[in-house]
């Protein structure tokens, strides 16, 4: 790739370097040779895996392999084909979801390829020709006009009033005025005024440019290269992978230990093998992947009702873990719609809604705003230059009609805007004379004014007043607003030139306009701050504009702004050292956004990135969670994990609330499942070690039933628990650990208490009541089921749960599970399948007593340890 800074080179240097001719263009033979040597101007499809490879990739997860092994053992070894079928169904469901989601990256690249113009106009052999966009080559002379979609990156050699819409690439909300003059080599992408970029639109003027980059070497092509990279896993995916590895190790070691202990106690090796295998299967919460999927899917549905479309299930939870939200400005914090914000008249400073057409000065300003304007209002909005559209909307807001004004004073001539003059003048027929309507940069227009429109009419514009007006205009500019001066002059003779027309003008007022801030942005930023989330604004706009918007919505909050010129000199490591000092990044190139995301992530933060343009797509992909605006580009939507259909920044906060609730629910589910499974492991181990001579504490089929009846409905009910009301009043839970440190100790303590309850039932049934071993084992079996059902309420009330609020679904799930257990104990078919006998009425006393004692002990122990921790 030729990496020369084309924007810093003069036209002669570019022509020489690319061996082309700005008068004749390339010859057809040379263009064909370059196309053959360098390839077509298109973003080639990256090497994608076939469907079978993508399907195979879904089975690389540790927990999935454990489940597959468990399914095989359940069916082939234990003969539990129903259990094996359920496990396989879970695996197939998760593999299907992953298989479908694998195509997202390729679709994003496909959307980028669609940005290419289907055809382009070039000069070849001295003739203008329309050629397919893929046939463009470096050195071609590209010709553009209003409405053209730029087909390649190109260096301008001729520009006449040329303006290009680059918002989707640079984030700049206004069209860029182009010129042929070179700029500094270190200039940001949005400041390279002599370059046009592939995928941008010409909004005004015309020009010719030498193609300097095609295909993957264009700025859009570089973005495509980033999108082809794998996106990082979400925090939930990382944690579940860790859980899977630990569970696999736990299951293998437990099964081996139980087999060894039972065999040493004299039990038959075949019987102990089946029991050990069943225990290993029971130690794995087979329902966990399904419950995770169902819980996340429920969150997806709730978010859809709030206009947030989740494209990747783990994204719901990931956003709840976010500690930093890096937000684009244009179209996210702002509307990407220029509006007049303030009007400065001779003695007044008012908003556009306060303009009164009946007032002489106000009427004159509205008149000039409508006449010196090419924008048109339609049923679908305003069409034309954004600045002129803003003036048209201000006229409409004041109660006047632009078309009626234009009909009364028809335009007969004009002197178009010029980047050198920085003003525009239109000539209108009014009665027997002419009206000259002028708008432009304040410093240029005010300098040509001899009077100012006051309440009593035009009065002389003194030097002091002139300075006052220019200072006031500068004050608006310091807010990051675009400013225009409006002036007029009446004459009996139509002028022949701009210089003749633009003199001795009457200044009417100064108009300040900006990309309007979304009204819901400031409250959303404040709520994010309350929830412990840092909001960072990243924009391609200028520093003054970025600072103004950030202060308006409360993002800056006394912190610093980093310009892109500084960021481009820093590595990710350099930025990471000071990244928490900055809340705003201005004049940023597209790939610099990735650097910001990576710097925050390197400090241990979980980063969400919002955006709507092509320029946001790489950062959306590299962030932990990418959130695109629904009205944004197809590229940004395909690169994201979540899309906000209403473009509402506040919806992000609602998504954070949902994500936090989901993670809390999932952690409760994991705690419940693993605490329950720990009780089974401990019961079997201690039972064989201490009471092995009496018989097996539980049979293999009973272990599998316990997993089915407790890992099913109660766990699912815990997964859809409604959120706490205070979930957004505290900072994010940055630990994100489900199976580490004190949490693992706590689950082991819970499992030990539940195992102790079952062992207590064993001892009372055998030694106290003198029951046969089958009855004792049925008591142990039922006690463990019931204590785990009670544990579902205890874990919800303890450190992982949601407090005393009611969960009707959990209550009904426990009732159904209890009914199923009673059926297993008392119905003949249940007794046959699971080797149970009816528990005598007296036998229920130790069973229920052990369950109640264990539940209270778990709750009391957690409260006591919690108080000691405080």
mmCIF file with all atom_site columns, N, CA, C and O in Angstrom, residues 841-858:
data_model
loop_
_atom_site.group_PDB
_atom_site.id
_atom_site.type_symbol
_atom_site.label_atom_id
_atom_site.label_alt_id
_atom_site.label_comp_id
_atom_site.label_asym_id
_atom_site.label_entity_id
_atom_site.label_seq_id
_atom_site.pdbx_PDB_ins_code
_atom_site.Cartn_x
_atom_site.Cartn_y
_atom_site.Cartn_z
_atom_site.occupancy
_atom_site.B_iso_or_equiv
_atom_site.pdbx_formal_charge
_atom_site.auth_seq_id
_atom_site.auth_comp_id
_atom_site.auth_asym_id
_atom_site.auth_atom_id
_atom_site.pdbx_PDB_model_num
ATOM 1  N N  . UNK A 1 841 ? -45.855 -41.886 57.877 1.00 0.00 ? 841 UNK A N  1
ATOM 2  C CA . UNK A 1 841 ? -46.177 -40.547 58.367 1.00 0.00 ? 841 UNK A CA 1
ATOM 3  C C  . UNK A 1 841 ? -45.149 -40.079 59.384 1.00 0.00 ? 841 UNK A C  1
ATOM 4  O O  . UNK A 1 841 ? -44.730 -38.912 59.367 1.00 0.00 ? 841 UNK A O  1
ATOM 5  N N  . UNK A 1 842 ? -44.717 -40.997 60.253 1.00 0.00 ? 842 UNK A N  1
ATOM 6  C CA . UNK A 1 842 ? -43.725 -40.631 61.263 1.00 0.00 ? 842 UNK A CA 1
ATOM 7  C C  . UNK A 1 842 ? -42.394 -40.250 60.627 1.00 0.00 ? 842 UNK A C  1
ATOM 8  O O  . UNK A 1 842 ? -41.649 -39.423 61.164 1.00 0.00 ? 842 UNK A O  1
ATOM 9  N N  . UNK A 1 843 ? -42.108 -40.860 59.486 1.00 0.00 ? 843 UNK A N  1
ATOM 10 C CA . UNK A 1 843 ? -40.851 -40.570 58.818 1.00 0.00 ? 843 UNK A CA 1
ATOM 11 C C  . UNK A 1 843 ? -40.759 -39.156 58.268 1.00 0.00 ? 843 UNK A C  1
ATOM 12 O O  . UNK A 1 843 ? -39.664 -38.649 57.995 1.00 0.00 ? 843 UNK A O  1
ATOM 13 N N  . UNK A 1 844 ? -41.933 -38.513 58.087 1.00 0.00 ? 844 UNK A N  1
ATOM 14 C CA . UNK A 1 844 ? -41.905 -37.140 57.573 1.00 0.00 ? 844 UNK A CA 1
ATOM 15 C C  . UNK A 1 844 ? -41.425 -36.125 58.615 1.00 0.00 ? 844 UNK A C  1
ATOM 16 O O  . UNK A 1 844 ? -40.993 -35.024 58.254 1.00 0.00 ? 844 UNK A O  1
ATOM 17 N N  . UNK A 1 845 ? -41.498 -36.487 59.879 1.00 0.00 ? 845 UNK A N  1
ATOM 18 C CA . UNK A 1 845 ? -41.069 -35.535 60.920 1.00 0.00 ? 845 UNK A CA 1
ATOM 19 C C  . UNK A 1 845 ? -39.581 -35.212 60.797 1.00 0.00 ? 845 UNK A C  1
ATOM 20 O O  . UNK A 1 845 ? -39.205 -34.031 60.732 1.00 0.00 ? 845 UNK A O  1
ATOM 21 N N  . UNK A 1 846 ? -38.684 -36.200 60.738 1.00 0.00 ? 846 UNK A N  1
ATOM 22 C CA . UNK A 1 846 ? -37.268 -35.844 60.557 1.00 0.00 ? 846 UNK A CA 1
ATOM 23 C C  . UNK A 1 846 ? -36.979 -35.213 59.190 1.00 0.00 ? 846 UNK A C  1
ATOM 24 O O  . UNK A 1 846 ? -36.092 -34.374 59.065 1.00 0.00 ? 846 UNK A O  1
ATOM 25 N N  . UNK A 1 847 ? -37.740 -35.637 58.160 1.00 0.00 ? 847 UNK A N  1
ATOM 26 C CA . UNK A 1 847 ? -37.511 -35.064 56.831 1.00 0.00 ? 847 UNK A CA 1
ATOM 27 C C  . UNK A 1 847 ? -37.810 -33.575 56.838 1.00 0.00 ? 847 UNK A C  1
ATOM 28 O O  . UNK A 1 847 ? -36.976 -32.743 56.453 1.00 0.00 ? 847 UNK A O  1
ATOM 29 N N  . UNK A 1 848 ? -39.014 -33.208 57.291 1.00 0.00 ? 848 UNK A N  1
ATOM 30 C CA . UNK A 1 848 ? -39.401 -31.795 57.300 1.00 0.00 ? 848 UNK A CA 1
ATOM 31 C C  . UNK A 1 848 ? -38.595 -31.001 58.315 1.00 0.00 ? 848 UNK A C  1
ATOM 32 O O  . UNK A 1 848 ? -38.267 -29.830 58.076 1.00 0.00 ? 848 UNK A O  1
ATOM 33 N N  . UNK A 1 849 ? -38.273 -31.594 59.422 1.00 0.00 ? 849 UNK A N  1
ATOM 34 C CA . UNK A 1 849 ? -37.462 -30.898 60.416 1.00 0.00 ? 849 UNK A CA 1
ATOM 35 C C  . UNK A 1 849 ? -36.074 -30.576 59.898 1.00 0.00 ? 849 UNK A C  1
ATOM 36 O O  . UNK A 1 849 ? -35.552 -29.472 60.105 1.00 0.00 ? 849 UNK A O  1
ATOM 37 N N  . UNK A 1 850 ? -35.471 -31.556 59.199 1.00 0.00 ? 850 UNK A N  1
ATOM 38 C CA . UNK A 1 850 ? -34.136 -31.328 58.637 1.00 0.00 ? 850 UNK A CA 1
ATOM 39 C C  . UNK A 1 850 ? -34.176 -30.245 57.560 1.00 0.00 ? 850 UNK A C  1
ATOM 40 O O  . UNK A 1 850 ? -33.273 -29.398 57.478 1.00 0.00 ? 850 UNK A O  1
ATOM 41 N N  . UNK A 1 851 ? -35.226 -30.250 56.730 1.00 0.00 ? 851 UNK A N  1
ATOM 42 C CA . UNK A 1 851 ? -35.356 -29.235 55.681 1.00 0.00 ? 851 UNK A CA 1
ATOM 43 C C  . UNK A 1 851 ? -35.489 -27.847 56.279 1.00 0.00 ? 851 UNK A C  1
ATOM 44 O O  . UNK A 1 851 ? -34.820 -26.887 55.863 1.00 0.00 ? 851 UNK A O  1
ATOM 45 N N  . UNK A 1 852 ? -36.364 -27.690 57.280 1.00 0.00 ? 852 UNK A N  1
ATOM 46 C CA . UNK A 1 852 ? -36.573 -26.384 57.913 1.00 0.00 ? 852 UNK A CA 1
ATOM 47 C C  . UNK A 1 852 ? -35.304 -25.903 58.603 1.00 0.00 ? 852 UNK A C  1
ATOM 48 O O  . UNK A 1 852 ? -34.919 -24.726 58.494 1.00 0.00 ? 852 UNK A O  1
ATOM 49 N N  . UNK A 1 853 ? -34.645 -26.807 59.320 1.00 0.00 ? 853 UNK A N  1
ATOM 50 C CA . UNK A 1 853 ? -33.429 -26.413 60.045 1.00 0.00 ? 853 UNK A CA 1
ATOM 51 C C  . UNK A 1 853 ? -32.330 -25.977 59.079 1.00 0.00 ? 853 UNK A C  1
ATOM 52 O O  . UNK A 1 853 ? -31.628 -24.982 59.320 1.00 0.00 ? 853 UNK A O  1
ATOM 53 N N  . UNK A 1 854 ? -32.179 -26.729 57.980 1.00 0.00 ? 854 UNK A N  1
ATOM 54 C CA . UNK A 1 854 ? -31.124 -26.389 57.018 1.00 0.00 ? 854 UNK A CA 1
ATOM 55 C C  . UNK A 1 854 ? -31.385 -25.035 56.374 1.00 0.00 ? 854 UNK A C  1
ATOM 56 O O  . UNK A 1 854 ? -30.468 -24.214 56.210 1.00 0.00 ? 854 UNK A O  1
ATOM 57 N N  . UNK A 1 855 ? -32.649 -24.775 56.004 1.00 0.00 ? 855 UNK A N  1
ATOM 58 C CA . UNK A 1 855 ? -32.987 -23.499 55.356 1.00 0.00 ? 855 UNK A CA 1
ATOM 59 C C  . UNK A 1 855 ? -32.710 -22.325 56.290 1.00 0.00 ? 855 UNK A C  1
ATOM 60 O O  . UNK A 1 855 ? -32.116 -21.317 55.889 1.00 0.00 ? 855 UNK A O  1
ATOM 61 N N  . UNK A 1 856 ? -33.133 -22.458 57.542 1.00 0.00 ? 856 UNK A N  1
ATOM 62 C CA . UNK A 1 856 ? -32.895 -21.374 58.510 1.00 0.00 ? 856 UNK A CA 1
ATOM 63 C C  . UNK A 1 856 ? -31.419 -21.209 58.802 1.00 0.00 ? 856 UNK A C  1
ATOM 64 O O  . UNK A 1 856 ? -30.931 -20.088 58.977 1.00 0.00 ? 856 UNK A O  1
ATOM 65 N N  . UNK A 1 857 ? -30.694 -22.324 58.860 1.00 0.00 ? 857 UNK A N  1
ATOM 66 C CA . UNK A 1 857 ? -29.255 -22.248 59.136 1.00 0.00 ? 857 UNK A CA 1
ATOM 67 C C  . UNK A 1 857 ? -28.510 -21.531 58.006 1.00 0.00 ? 857 UNK A C  1
ATOM 68 O O  . UNK A 1 857 ? -27.593 -20.743 58.259 1.00 0.00 ? 857 UNK A O  1
ATOM 69 N N  . UNK A 1 858 ? -28.913 -21.794 56.749 1.00 0.00 ? 858 UNK A N  1
ATOM 70 C CA . UNK A 1 858 ? -28.279 -21.113 55.607 1.00 0.00 ? 858 UNK A CA 1
ATOM 71 C C  . UNK A 1 858 ? -28.517 -19.613 55.682 1.00 0.00 ? 858 UNK A C  1
ATOM 72 O O  . UNK A 1 858 ? -27.597 -18.798 55.517 1.00 0.00 ? 858 UNK A O  1
#
